[in-house]
Amino acid sequence: ICDTNACTVRETKYTFVSREVSAFELQMPIPSEKQNILLFLERSKMKILKKYSFIFIWIGCLFGYSFYGFGTSVFLIVIIPLSIILRPIKNLHTEFLSLTLHSYLAFLTRVLLPVTQVYKIKEISGFEKLPRDIPSVYVANHQGKLDGPFLLGILKNTSAVMKIKYASLPIYSSLVKHLDFVSIDQYSRKDIERSYFQAKQVILGGKNLLIFPEGTRSISGRLLPFNNFAFKIAHDVNVRIIPIIIYSNG
């Protein structure tokens, strides 16, 4: 015994199922009980992953940054004593710090962080064609905090131009002091002139120079207006400008 609405729904459902079975029963095998169970488990798995995906993301980030902190600590513990020992020998000290920084950044950005799923590298191409004979000015777009470390882990014998607010921090100040990194205050004409002269000396000394001509990170992903700092230096010192494109969807 049922009311009119319930009977109508039941009849409609029955008619729909009847048509579906009659249309496909000769074309598709009926799933076995094992296949139904596997399908149910797969759907349940997807629902759980979707529901708790943010937890897995947080765990992955925590794991990755923990390794990052651990690696940095080990790096400093090992490098600082060796740096102090080699400090009296200026050329050897500089070469040691440069090689150490390059190796550390290469390991950090191309091995440790990708393995811990902090980010994924899709493609690195074109760097095998870079000139090795004379210094160059590398210009790149700027999208994320790891752009500089990532590129310095690939580009050998390369210094970089950084904002003065970063250069005042302990680790970055040592890069400016010992590895010919150039700090710049883009709001001070006097400091721009000082940075320009220093950058020229870095190139004339045989090193490449990495510059982000936008002057800051682009949050939207679109290119910001370029400063002419990099192009003026390359023109005056008569070296090549090599563009680098960084693409990130995160």
Coordinates of C-alpha atoms in Angstrom, one line a residue:
I1 CA 0.0 0.0 0.0
C2 CA 1.4 3.4 -1.0
D3 CA 0.3 6.9 -1.8
T4 CA 0.1 8.2 -5.3
N5 CA 3.4 10.1 -5.2
A6 CA 5.4 7.2 -4.0
C7 CA 3.9 4.9 -6.6
T8 CA 4.7 7.4 -9.3
V9 CA 8.3 7.7 -8.2
R10 CA 8.7 3.9 -8.0
E11 CA 7.2 3.4 -11.4
T12 CA 9.4 6.0 -13.0
K13 CA 12.5 4.5 -11.5
Y14 CA 11.5 1.0 -12.6
T15 CA 10.9 2.2 -16.2
F16 CA 14.3 4.0 -16.3
V17 CA 16.2 1.0 -15.0
S18 CA 14.4 -1.3 -17.4
R19 CA 15.4 0.8 -20.4
E20 CA 19.0 1.1 -19.2
V21 CA 19.4 -2.7 -18.8
S22 CA 17.7 -3.5 -22.1
A23 CA 20.0 -1.1 -24.0
F24 CA 23.3 -2.3 -22.6
E25 CA 22.9 -5.8 -21.3
L26 CA 23.9 -7.3 -24.6
Q27 CA 26.9 -4.9 -25.1
M28 CA 28.5 -4.8 -21.6
P29 CA 29.2 -7.7 -19.2
I30 CA 27.6 -7.4 -15.8
P31 CA 30.2 -6.4 -13.2
S32 CA 31.2 -9.2 -10.9
E33 CA 30.9 -8.8 -7.1
K34 CA 34.7 -8.4 -6.9
Q35 CA 34.7 -5.5 -9.4
N36 CA 31.8 -3.8 -7.5
I37 CA 33.8 -4.0 -4.3
L38 CA 36.9 -2.6 -6.0
L39 CA 34.9 0.2 -7.5
F40 CA 33.4 1.0 -4.1
L41 CA 36.8 1.1 -2.4
E42 CA 38.2 3.3 -5.1
R43 CA 35.3 5.8 -4.7
S44 CA 35.7 5.7 -1.0
K45 CA 39.4 6.4 -1.3
M46 CA 38.8 9.4 -3.6
K47 CA 36.2 10.8 -1.1
I48 CA 38.7 10.5 1.8
L49 CA 41.5 12.2 -0.2
K50 CA 39.2 15.0 -1.3
K51 CA 37.9 15.5 2.2
Y52 CA 41.3 15.5 4.0
S53 CA 43.5 16.8 1.2
F54 CA 44.4 20.0 3.1
I55 CA 45.8 17.8 6.0
F56 CA 48.1 16.0 3.5
I57 CA 49.2 19.3 2.1
W58 CA 50.0 20.7 5.6
I59 CA 51.9 17.5 6.5
G60 CA 53.9 17.7 3.2
C61 CA 54.8 21.3 3.8
L62 CA 55.7 20.7 7.4
F63 CA 57.9 17.8 6.4
G64 CA 59.6 19.8 3.6
Y65 CA 60.3 22.9 5.7
S66 CA 61.6 20.7 8.5
F67 CA 64.1 19.2 6.2
Y68 CA 64.9 22.6 4.9
G69 CA 65.7 23.9 8.4
F70 CA 67.7 20.7 9.2
G71 CA 69.7 21.0 6.0
T72 CA 70.4 24.7 6.6
S73 CA 71.6 24.0 10.1
V74 CA 73.9 21.3 9.0
F75 CA 75.2 23.5 6.3
L76 CA 76.1 26.3 8.7
I77 CA 77.6 24.0 11.3
V78 CA 80.0 22.5 8.7
I79 CA 80.7 25.6 6.6
I80 CA 81.3 28.2 9.3
P81 CA 84.4 26.5 10.9
L82 CA 85.9 25.8 7.5
S83 CA 85.3 29.3 6.4
I84 CA 87.1 30.7 9.5
I85 CA 90.1 28.4 8.8
L86 CA 90.4 29.5 5.2
R87 CA 89.7 33.2 5.8
P88 CA 93.4 34.3 5.8
I89 CA 93.7 32.9 2.3
K90 CA 91.4 35.3 0.5
N91 CA 91.2 33.7 -3.0
L92 CA 90.8 30.2 -1.7
H93 CA 88.3 31.4 0.9
T94 CA 86.2 33.1 -1.8
E95 CA 86.3 30.1 -4.2
F96 CA 85.4 27.8 -1.3
L97 CA 82.3 29.9 -0.3
S98 CA 81.2 30.2 -3.9
L99 CA 81.4 26.5 -4.6
T100 CA 79.7 25.7 -1.3
L101 CA 76.9 28.1 -1.9
H102 CA 76.3 26.8 -5.5
S103 CA 76.3 23.1 -4.4
Y104 CA 74.0 23.8 -1.4
L105 CA 71.5 25.7 -3.5
A106 CA 71.6 23.1 -6.2
F107 CA 70.9 20.3 -3.7
L108 CA 68.2 22.4 -1.9
T109 CA 66.2 23.5 -4.9
R110 CA 66.7 20.5 -7.3
V111 CA 66.7 17.6 -4.8
L112 CA 65.5 18.2 -1.3
L113 CA 62.5 20.4 -1.8
P114 CA 61.2 18.5 -4.9
V115 CA 61.6 15.2 -3.1
T116 CA 59.7 16.5 -0.1
Q117 CA 56.9 17.7 -2.4
V118 CA 57.3 21.4 -1.5
Y119 CA 57.2 21.9 -5.3
K120 CA 57.7 20.0 -8.5
I121 CA 60.1 20.8 -11.3
K122 CA 58.5 20.3 -14.6
E123 CA 61.3 21.3 -17.0
I124 CA 64.7 22.9 -17.0
S125 CA 66.0 23.6 -20.5
G126 CA 68.4 25.8 -22.4
F127 CA 71.1 26.1 -19.7
E128 CA 73.4 23.7 -21.5
K129 CA 73.7 26.4 -24.3
L130 CA 74.9 29.1 -22.0
P131 CA 78.2 30.8 -22.9
R132 CA 81.2 29.7 -20.8
D133 CA 84.0 31.9 -22.2
I134 CA 83.0 35.5 -21.1
P135 CA 80.8 36.9 -18.4
S136 CA 77.1 37.7 -19.1
V137 CA 74.2 39.5 -17.5
Y138 CA 71.3 37.2 -16.8
V139 CA 67.9 38.8 -16.6
A140 CA 64.8 36.8 -15.4
N141 CA 61.2 37.4 -14.4
H142 CA 60.5 37.1 -10.7
Q143 CA 57.5 35.1 -9.4
G144 CA 58.5 33.4 -6.2
K145 CA 60.8 33.5 -3.2
L146 CA 62.9 30.5 -4.5
D147 CA 63.6 32.1 -8.0
G148 CA 67.0 33.4 -6.8
P149 CA 68.2 30.3 -5.0
F150 CA 67.0 28.1 -7.8
L151 CA 68.8 30.0 -10.5
L152 CA 72.0 30.4 -8.5
G153 CA 72.0 26.7 -8.0
I154 CA 72.2 26.3 -11.8
L155 CA 74.3 29.3 -12.9
K156 CA 77.9 28.8 -12.0
N157 CA 80.3 31.7 -11.2
T158 CA 77.4 34.0 -10.8
S159 CA 76.6 36.8 -8.4
A160 CA 73.3 38.6 -8.0
V161 CA 71.7 41.9 -7.3
M162 CA 69.5 42.0 -4.3
K163 CA 67.4 44.6 -2.4
I164 CA 69.2 46.3 0.5
K165 CA 66.6 45.1 3.0
Y166 CA 67.7 41.5 2.3
A167 CA 71.4 42.4 2.2
S168 CA 71.1 43.7 5.8
L169 CA 70.1 40.2 7.1
P170 CA 73.0 38.1 8.6
I171 CA 73.3 35.4 5.9
Y172 CA 72.7 37.7 2.9
S173 CA 75.1 40.3 4.3
S174 CA 77.9 37.6 4.2
L175 CA 77.1 37.0 0.5
V176 CA 77.5 40.7 -0.2
K177 CA 80.7 40.9 1.8
H178 CA 82.4 37.7 0.6
L179 CA 80.9 36.7 -2.7
D180 CA 80.5 39.9 -4.6
F181 CA 76.7 40.1 -4.3
V182 CA 75.4 43.6 -5.0
S183 CA 72.9 45.3 -2.7
I184 CA 70.8 48.1 -4.1
D185 CA 68.4 50.7 -2.6
Q186 CA 66.2 51.5 -5.6
Y187 CA 64.8 54.6 -3.9
S188 CA 68.2 56.2 -3.4
R189 CA 70.0 57.7 -6.3
K190 CA 73.3 57.8 -4.5
D191 CA 73.0 54.1 -3.6
I192 CA 72.0 53.2 -7.2
E193 CA 75.2 54.8 -8.4
R194 CA 77.3 52.9 -5.9
S195 CA 75.5 49.6 -6.9
Y196 CA 76.1 50.3 -10.5
F197 CA 79.8 50.8 -10.1
Q198 CA 80.0 47.6 -7.9
A199 CA 78.1 45.6 -10.4
K200 CA 80.4 46.7 -13.2
Q201 CA 83.4 45.6 -11.1
V202 CA 81.9 42.2 -10.6
I203 CA 81.5 41.7 -14.4
L204 CA 84.9 43.1 -15.2
G205 CA 86.3 40.6 -12.6
G206 CA 85.0 37.7 -14.6
K207 CA 81.7 36.8 -12.9
N208 CA 78.2 36.6 -14.4
L209 CA 75.5 38.8 -12.8
L210 CA 71.9 37.8 -12.2
I211 CA 69.4 40.6 -12.1
F212 CA 65.6 40.6 -11.8
P213 CA 64.8 43.7 -13.8
E214 CA 61.2 44.0 -12.4
G215 CA 62.8 44.8 -9.1
T216 CA 60.3 42.8 -7.1
R217 CA 58.1 39.7 -7.3
S218 CA 55.1 39.7 -9.5
I219 CA 52.1 38.4 -7.5
S220 CA 49.8 38.2 -10.5
G221 CA 52.4 36.3 -12.7
R222 CA 52.4 39.1 -15.3
L223 CA 55.6 41.0 -16.1
L224 CA 56.1 44.2 -14.3
P225 CA 57.8 47.2 -15.9
F226 CA 61.6 46.7 -16.2
N227 CA 64.2 48.9 -14.6
N228 CA 67.1 49.8 -17.0
F229 CA 69.8 48.9 -14.5
A230 CA 70.7 45.5 -16.0
F231 CA 70.6 46.8 -19.6
K232 CA 72.7 49.9 -18.9
I233 CA 75.4 47.8 -17.2
A234 CA 75.5 45.2 -20.1
H235 CA 75.7 48.0 -22.6
D236 CA 78.5 49.9 -20.8
V237 CA 80.6 46.8 -20.1
N238 CA 79.8 45.4 -23.5
V239 CA 78.6 41.9 -22.4
R240 CA 75.7 39.8 -23.5
I241 CA 72.3 39.9 -22.0
I242 CA 70.7 36.4 -21.6
P243 CA 67.0 36.2 -20.8
I244 CA 65.7 33.5 -18.5
I245 CA 62.0 32.7 -18.3
I246 CA 60.5 31.3 -15.0
Y247 CA 57.0 29.8 -15.2
S248 CA 55.2 28.7 -12.1
N249 CA 51.5 27.7 -11.7
G250 CA 51.6 27.8 -7.9

